[in-house]
mmCIF file with all atom_site columns, C-alpha atoms in Angstrom:
data_model
loop_
_atom_site.group_PDB
_atom_site.id
_atom_site.type_symbol
_atom_site.label_atom_id
_atom_site.label_alt_id
_atom_site.label_comp_id
_atom_site.label_asym_id
_atom_site.label_entity_id
_atom_site.label_seq_id
_atom_site.pdbx_PDB_ins_code
_atom_site.Cartn_x
_atom_site.Cartn_y
_atom_site.Cartn_z
_atom_site.occupancy
_atom_site.B_iso_or_equiv
_atom_site.pdbx_formal_charge
_atom_site.auth_seq_id
_atom_site.auth_comp_id
_atom_site.auth_asym_id
_atom_site.auth_atom_id
_atom_site.pdbx_PDB_model_num
ATOM 1   C CA . UNK A 1 1   ? 94.037  90.802  117.711 1.00 0.00 ? 1   UNK A CA 1
ATOM 2   C CA . UNK A 1 2   ? 92.210  91.823  120.870 1.00 0.00 ? 2   UNK A CA 1
ATOM 3   C CA . UNK A 1 3   ? 88.945  93.441  120.768 1.00 0.00 ? 3   UNK A CA 1
ATOM 4   C CA . UNK A 1 4   ? 88.382  95.921  123.440 1.00 0.00 ? 4   UNK A CA 1
ATOM 5   C CA . UNK A 1 5   ? 84.994  96.981  123.818 1.00 0.00 ? 5   UNK A CA 1
ATOM 6   C CA . UNK A 1 6   ? 84.438  100.468 125.047 1.00 0.00 ? 6   UNK A CA 1
ATOM 7   C CA . UNK A 1 7   ? 81.244  101.432 123.594 1.00 0.00 ? 7   UNK A CA 1
ATOM 8   C CA . UNK A 1 8   ? 77.507  100.288 124.059 1.00 0.00 ? 8   UNK A CA 1
ATOM 9   C CA . UNK A 1 9   ? 75.577  98.387  121.459 1.00 0.00 ? 9   UNK A CA 1
ATOM 10  C CA . UNK A 1 10  ? 74.147  101.700 120.309 1.00 0.00 ? 10  UNK A CA 1
ATOM 11  C CA . UNK A 1 11  ? 77.559  103.152 119.706 1.00 0.00 ? 11  UNK A CA 1
ATOM 12  C CA . UNK A 1 12  ? 77.449  105.363 122.465 1.00 0.00 ? 12  UNK A CA 1
ATOM 13  C CA . UNK A 1 13  ? 79.572  105.691 125.649 1.00 0.00 ? 13  UNK A CA 1
ATOM 14  C CA . UNK A 1 14  ? 81.720  107.832 127.727 1.00 0.00 ? 14  UNK A CA 1
ATOM 15  C CA . UNK A 1 15  ? 85.125  109.133 127.855 1.00 0.00 ? 15  UNK A CA 1
ATOM 16  C CA . UNK A 1 16  ? 85.885  107.268 131.090 1.00 0.00 ? 16  UNK A CA 1
ATOM 17  C CA . UNK A 1 17  ? 85.251  103.917 129.275 1.00 0.00 ? 17  UNK A CA 1
ATOM 18  C CA . UNK A 1 18  ? 87.698  104.663 126.381 1.00 0.00 ? 18  UNK A CA 1
ATOM 19  C CA . UNK A 1 19  ? 90.292  105.683 129.080 1.00 0.00 ? 19  UNK A CA 1
ATOM 20  C CA . UNK A 1 20  ? 89.774  102.385 130.920 1.00 0.00 ? 20  UNK A CA 1
ATOM 21  C CA . UNK A 1 21  ? 90.103  100.641 127.672 1.00 0.00 ? 21  UNK A CA 1
ATOM 22  C CA . UNK A 1 22  ? 93.453  102.337 126.813 1.00 0.00 ? 22  UNK A CA 1
ATOM 23  C CA . UNK A 1 23  ? 94.756  101.566 130.239 1.00 0.00 ? 23  UNK A CA 1
ATOM 24  C CA . UNK A 1 24  ? 93.757  97.817  130.029 1.00 0.00 ? 24  UNK A CA 1
ATOM 25  C CA . UNK A 1 25  ? 95.656  97.586  126.605 1.00 0.00 ? 25  UNK A CA 1
ATOM 26  C CA . UNK A 1 26  ? 98.631  99.353  128.131 1.00 0.00 ? 26  UNK A CA 1
ATOM 27  C CA . UNK A 1 27  ? 98.705  97.179  131.078 1.00 0.00 ? 27  UNK A CA 1
ATOM 28  C CA . UNK A 1 28  ? 98.701  93.948  129.075 1.00 0.00 ? 28  UNK A CA 1
ATOM 29  C CA . UNK A 1 29  ? 102.392 94.331  128.197 1.00 0.00 ? 29  UNK A CA 1
ATOM 30  C CA . UNK A 1 30  ? 102.070 92.465  124.995 1.00 0.00 ? 30  UNK A CA 1
ATOM 31  C CA . UNK A 1 31  ? 100.029 94.730  122.782 1.00 0.00 ? 31  UNK A CA 1
ATOM 32  C CA . UNK A 1 32  ? 102.204 96.761  120.566 1.00 0.00 ? 32  UNK A CA 1
ATOM 33  C CA . UNK A 1 33  ? 99.502  98.507  118.335 1.00 0.00 ? 33  UNK A CA 1
ATOM 34  C CA . UNK A 1 34  ? 96.009  99.629  118.810 1.00 0.00 ? 34  UNK A CA 1
ATOM 35  C CA . UNK A 1 35  ? 93.486  101.134 116.468 1.00 0.00 ? 35  UNK A CA 1
ATOM 36  C CA . UNK A 1 36  ? 90.997  103.638 117.767 1.00 0.00 ? 36  UNK A CA 1
ATOM 37  C CA . UNK A 1 37  ? 88.315  104.388 115.245 1.00 0.00 ? 37  UNK A CA 1
ATOM 38  C CA . UNK A 1 38  ? 86.233  106.674 117.245 1.00 0.00 ? 38  UNK A CA 1
ATOM 39  C CA . UNK A 1 39  ? 86.326  110.123 118.181 1.00 0.00 ? 39  UNK A CA 1
ATOM 40  C CA . UNK A 1 40  ? 84.930  113.239 119.930 1.00 0.00 ? 40  UNK A CA 1
ATOM 41  C CA . UNK A 1 41  ? 85.416  116.802 120.589 1.00 0.00 ? 41  UNK A CA 1
ATOM 42  C CA . UNK A 1 42  ? 88.805  117.873 121.649 1.00 0.00 ? 42  UNK A CA 1
ATOM 43  C CA . UNK A 1 43  ? 90.063  117.649 124.106 1.00 0.00 ? 43  UNK A CA 1
ATOM 44  C CA . UNK A 1 44  ? 90.146  115.647 127.706 1.00 0.00 ? 44  UNK A CA 1
ATOM 45  C CA . UNK A 1 45  ? 93.159  115.862 129.479 1.00 0.00 ? 45  UNK A CA 1
ATOM 46  C CA . UNK A 1 46  ? 92.650  112.438 130.999 1.00 0.00 ? 46  UNK A CA 1
ATOM 47  C CA . UNK A 1 47  ? 92.344  110.812 127.543 1.00 0.00 ? 47  UNK A CA 1
ATOM 48  C CA . UNK A 1 48  ? 95.421  112.435 126.542 1.00 0.00 ? 48  UNK A CA 1
ATOM 49  C CA . UNK A 1 49  ? 97.188  111.356 129.408 1.00 0.00 ? 49  UNK A CA 1
ATOM 50  C CA . UNK A 1 50  ? 96.051  107.601 128.866 1.00 0.00 ? 50  UNK A CA 1
ATOM 51  C CA . UNK A 1 51  ? 97.407  107.527 125.308 1.00 0.00 ? 51  UNK A CA 1
ATOM 52  C CA . UNK A 1 52  ? 100.739 109.150 126.289 1.00 0.00 ? 52  UNK A CA 1
ATOM 53  C CA . UNK A 1 53  ? 101.311 106.484 129.288 1.00 0.00 ? 53  UNK A CA 1
ATOM 54  C CA . UNK A 1 54  ? 100.326 103.793 126.909 1.00 0.00 ? 54  UNK A CA 1
ATOM 55  C CA . UNK A 1 55  ? 102.577 105.210 124.240 1.00 0.00 ? 55  UNK A CA 1
ATOM 56  C CA . UNK A 1 56  ? 105.483 105.229 126.909 1.00 0.00 ? 56  UNK A CA 1
ATOM 57  C CA . UNK A 1 57  ? 104.856 101.534 127.598 1.00 0.00 ? 57  UNK A CA 1
ATOM 58  C CA . UNK A 1 58  ? 105.435 100.692 123.743 1.00 0.00 ? 58  UNK A CA 1
ATOM 59  C CA . UNK A 1 59  ? 101.754 100.839 122.431 1.00 0.00 ? 59  UNK A CA 1
ATOM 60  C CA . UNK A 1 60  ? 101.588 102.625 118.972 1.00 0.00 ? 60  UNK A CA 1
ATOM 61  C CA . UNK A 1 61  ? 98.034  104.197 118.260 1.00 0.00 ? 61  UNK A CA 1
ATOM 62  C CA . UNK A 1 62  ? 96.588  104.400 114.751 1.00 0.00 ? 62  UNK A CA 1
ATOM 63  C CA . UNK A 1 63  ? 93.493  106.429 115.026 1.00 0.00 ? 63  UNK A CA 1
ATOM 64  C CA . UNK A 1 64  ? 90.638  108.093 112.888 1.00 0.00 ? 64  UNK A CA 1
ATOM 65  C CA . UNK A 1 65  ? 90.975  111.699 111.917 1.00 0.00 ? 65  UNK A CA 1
ATOM 66  C CA . UNK A 1 66  ? 87.491  112.379 113.258 1.00 0.00 ? 66  UNK A CA 1
ATOM 67  C CA . UNK A 1 67  ? 85.239  111.163 110.489 1.00 0.00 ? 67  UNK A CA 1
ATOM 68  C CA . UNK A 1 68  ? 83.771  114.572 110.404 1.00 0.00 ? 68  UNK A CA 1
ATOM 69  C CA . UNK A 1 69  ? 84.891  116.210 107.267 1.00 0.00 ? 69  UNK A CA 1
ATOM 70  C CA . UNK A 1 70  ? 86.807  118.849 109.755 1.00 0.00 ? 70  UNK A CA 1
ATOM 71  C CA . UNK A 1 71  ? 90.339  119.515 110.827 1.00 0.00 ? 71  UNK A CA 1
ATOM 72  C CA . UNK A 1 72  ? 91.587  116.489 112.967 1.00 0.00 ? 72  UNK A CA 1
ATOM 73  C CA . UNK A 1 73  ? 92.950  118.960 115.223 1.00 0.00 ? 73  UNK A CA 1
ATOM 74  C CA . UNK A 1 74  ? 89.382  119.487 116.697 1.00 0.00 ? 74  UNK A CA 1
ATOM 75  C CA . UNK A 1 75  ? 88.938  115.687 117.684 1.00 0.00 ? 75  UNK A CA 1
ATOM 76  C CA . UNK A 1 76  ? 90.407  113.441 120.220 1.00 0.00 ? 76  UNK A CA 1
ATOM 77  C CA . UNK A 1 77  ? 92.498  111.279 120.058 1.00 0.00 ? 77  UNK A CA 1
ATOM 78  C CA . UNK A 1 78  ? 93.189  112.390 116.543 1.00 0.00 ? 78  UNK A CA 1
ATOM 79  C CA . UNK A 1 79  ? 94.800  115.643 117.810 1.00 0.00 ? 79  UNK A CA 1
ATOM 80  C CA . UNK A 1 80  ? 97.267  114.062 120.429 1.00 0.00 ? 80  UNK A CA 1
ATOM 81  C CA . UNK A 1 81  ? 101.010 113.906 119.622 1.00 0.00 ? 81  UNK A CA 1
ATOM 82  C CA . UNK A 1 82  ? 101.225 110.382 120.397 1.00 0.00 ? 82  UNK A CA 1
ATOM 83  C CA . UNK A 1 83  ? 99.120  108.946 117.686 1.00 0.00 ? 83  UNK A CA 1
ATOM 84  C CA . UNK A 1 84  ? 99.255  108.248 113.903 1.00 0.00 ? 84  UNK A CA 1
ATOM 85  C CA . UNK A 1 85  ? 96.219  110.147 112.652 1.00 0.00 ? 85  UNK A CA 1
ATOM 86  C CA . UNK A 1 86  ? 94.760  108.512 109.609 1.00 0.00 ? 86  UNK A CA 1
ATOM 87  C CA . UNK A 1 87  ? 92.536  110.320 107.139 1.00 0.00 ? 87  UNK A CA 1
ATOM 88  C CA . UNK A 1 88  ? 90.635  109.394 104.157 1.00 0.00 ? 88  UNK A CA 1
ATOM 89  C CA . UNK A 1 89  ? 92.575  106.982 101.897 1.00 0.00 ? 89  UNK A CA 1
ATOM 90  C CA . UNK A 1 90  ? 90.634  107.248 98.582  1.00 0.00 ? 90  UNK A CA 1
ATOM 91  C CA . UNK A 1 91  ? 90.855  111.163 98.085  1.00 0.00 ? 91  UNK A CA 1
ATOM 92  C CA . UNK A 1 92  ? 90.609  111.836 94.314  1.00 0.00 ? 92  UNK A CA 1
ATOM 93  C CA . UNK A 1 93  ? 89.733  115.318 94.408  1.00 0.00 ? 93  UNK A CA 1
ATOM 94  C CA . UNK A 1 94  ? 92.198  116.789 97.090  1.00 0.00 ? 94  UNK A CA 1
ATOM 95  C CA . UNK A 1 95  ? 89.168  117.991 98.953  1.00 0.00 ? 95  UNK A CA 1
ATOM 96  C CA . UNK A 1 96  ? 88.141  116.751 102.567 1.00 0.00 ? 96  UNK A CA 1
ATOM 97  C CA . UNK A 1 97  ? 85.875  114.095 102.737 1.00 0.00 ? 97  UNK A CA 1
ATOM 98  C CA . UNK A 1 98  ? 87.604  111.533 100.525 1.00 0.00 ? 98  UNK A CA 1
ATOM 99  C CA . UNK A 1 99  ? 85.463  112.203 97.647  1.00 0.00 ? 99  UNK A CA 1
ATOM 100 C CA . UNK A 1 100 ? 85.842  112.673 93.797  1.00 0.00 ? 100 UNK A CA 1
ATOM 101 C CA . UNK A 1 101 ? 85.864  110.686 90.959  1.00 0.00 ? 101 UNK A CA 1
ATOM 102 C CA . UNK A 1 102 ? 88.937  108.441 90.446  1.00 0.00 ? 102 UNK A CA 1
ATOM 103 C CA . UNK A 1 103 ? 91.343  109.795 87.716  1.00 0.00 ? 103 UNK A CA 1
ATOM 104 C CA . UNK A 1 104 ? 93.350  106.607 87.141  1.00 0.00 ? 104 UNK A CA 1
#
């Protein structure tokens, strides 16, 4: 497991820092899976290009759907073609947000 810090201690940062982190992962040549659990409003061409280039080098990306109770197509990197977008895992009511009481 490799940790790649792309945000400051306050949880904020720039798309350029995220792109640099993605490029670093791709350049290692031995990282096959990367998780990106951050998102932002869609879409920045450079961000998408970094993901696509890394995917071409064999890196698979699992990314957050946006964490905003909204359509993942509105967020990057969730909207990109070369990622596996993950949404709420404990969805008991079928509505956005992963809420609702368990029925089992």
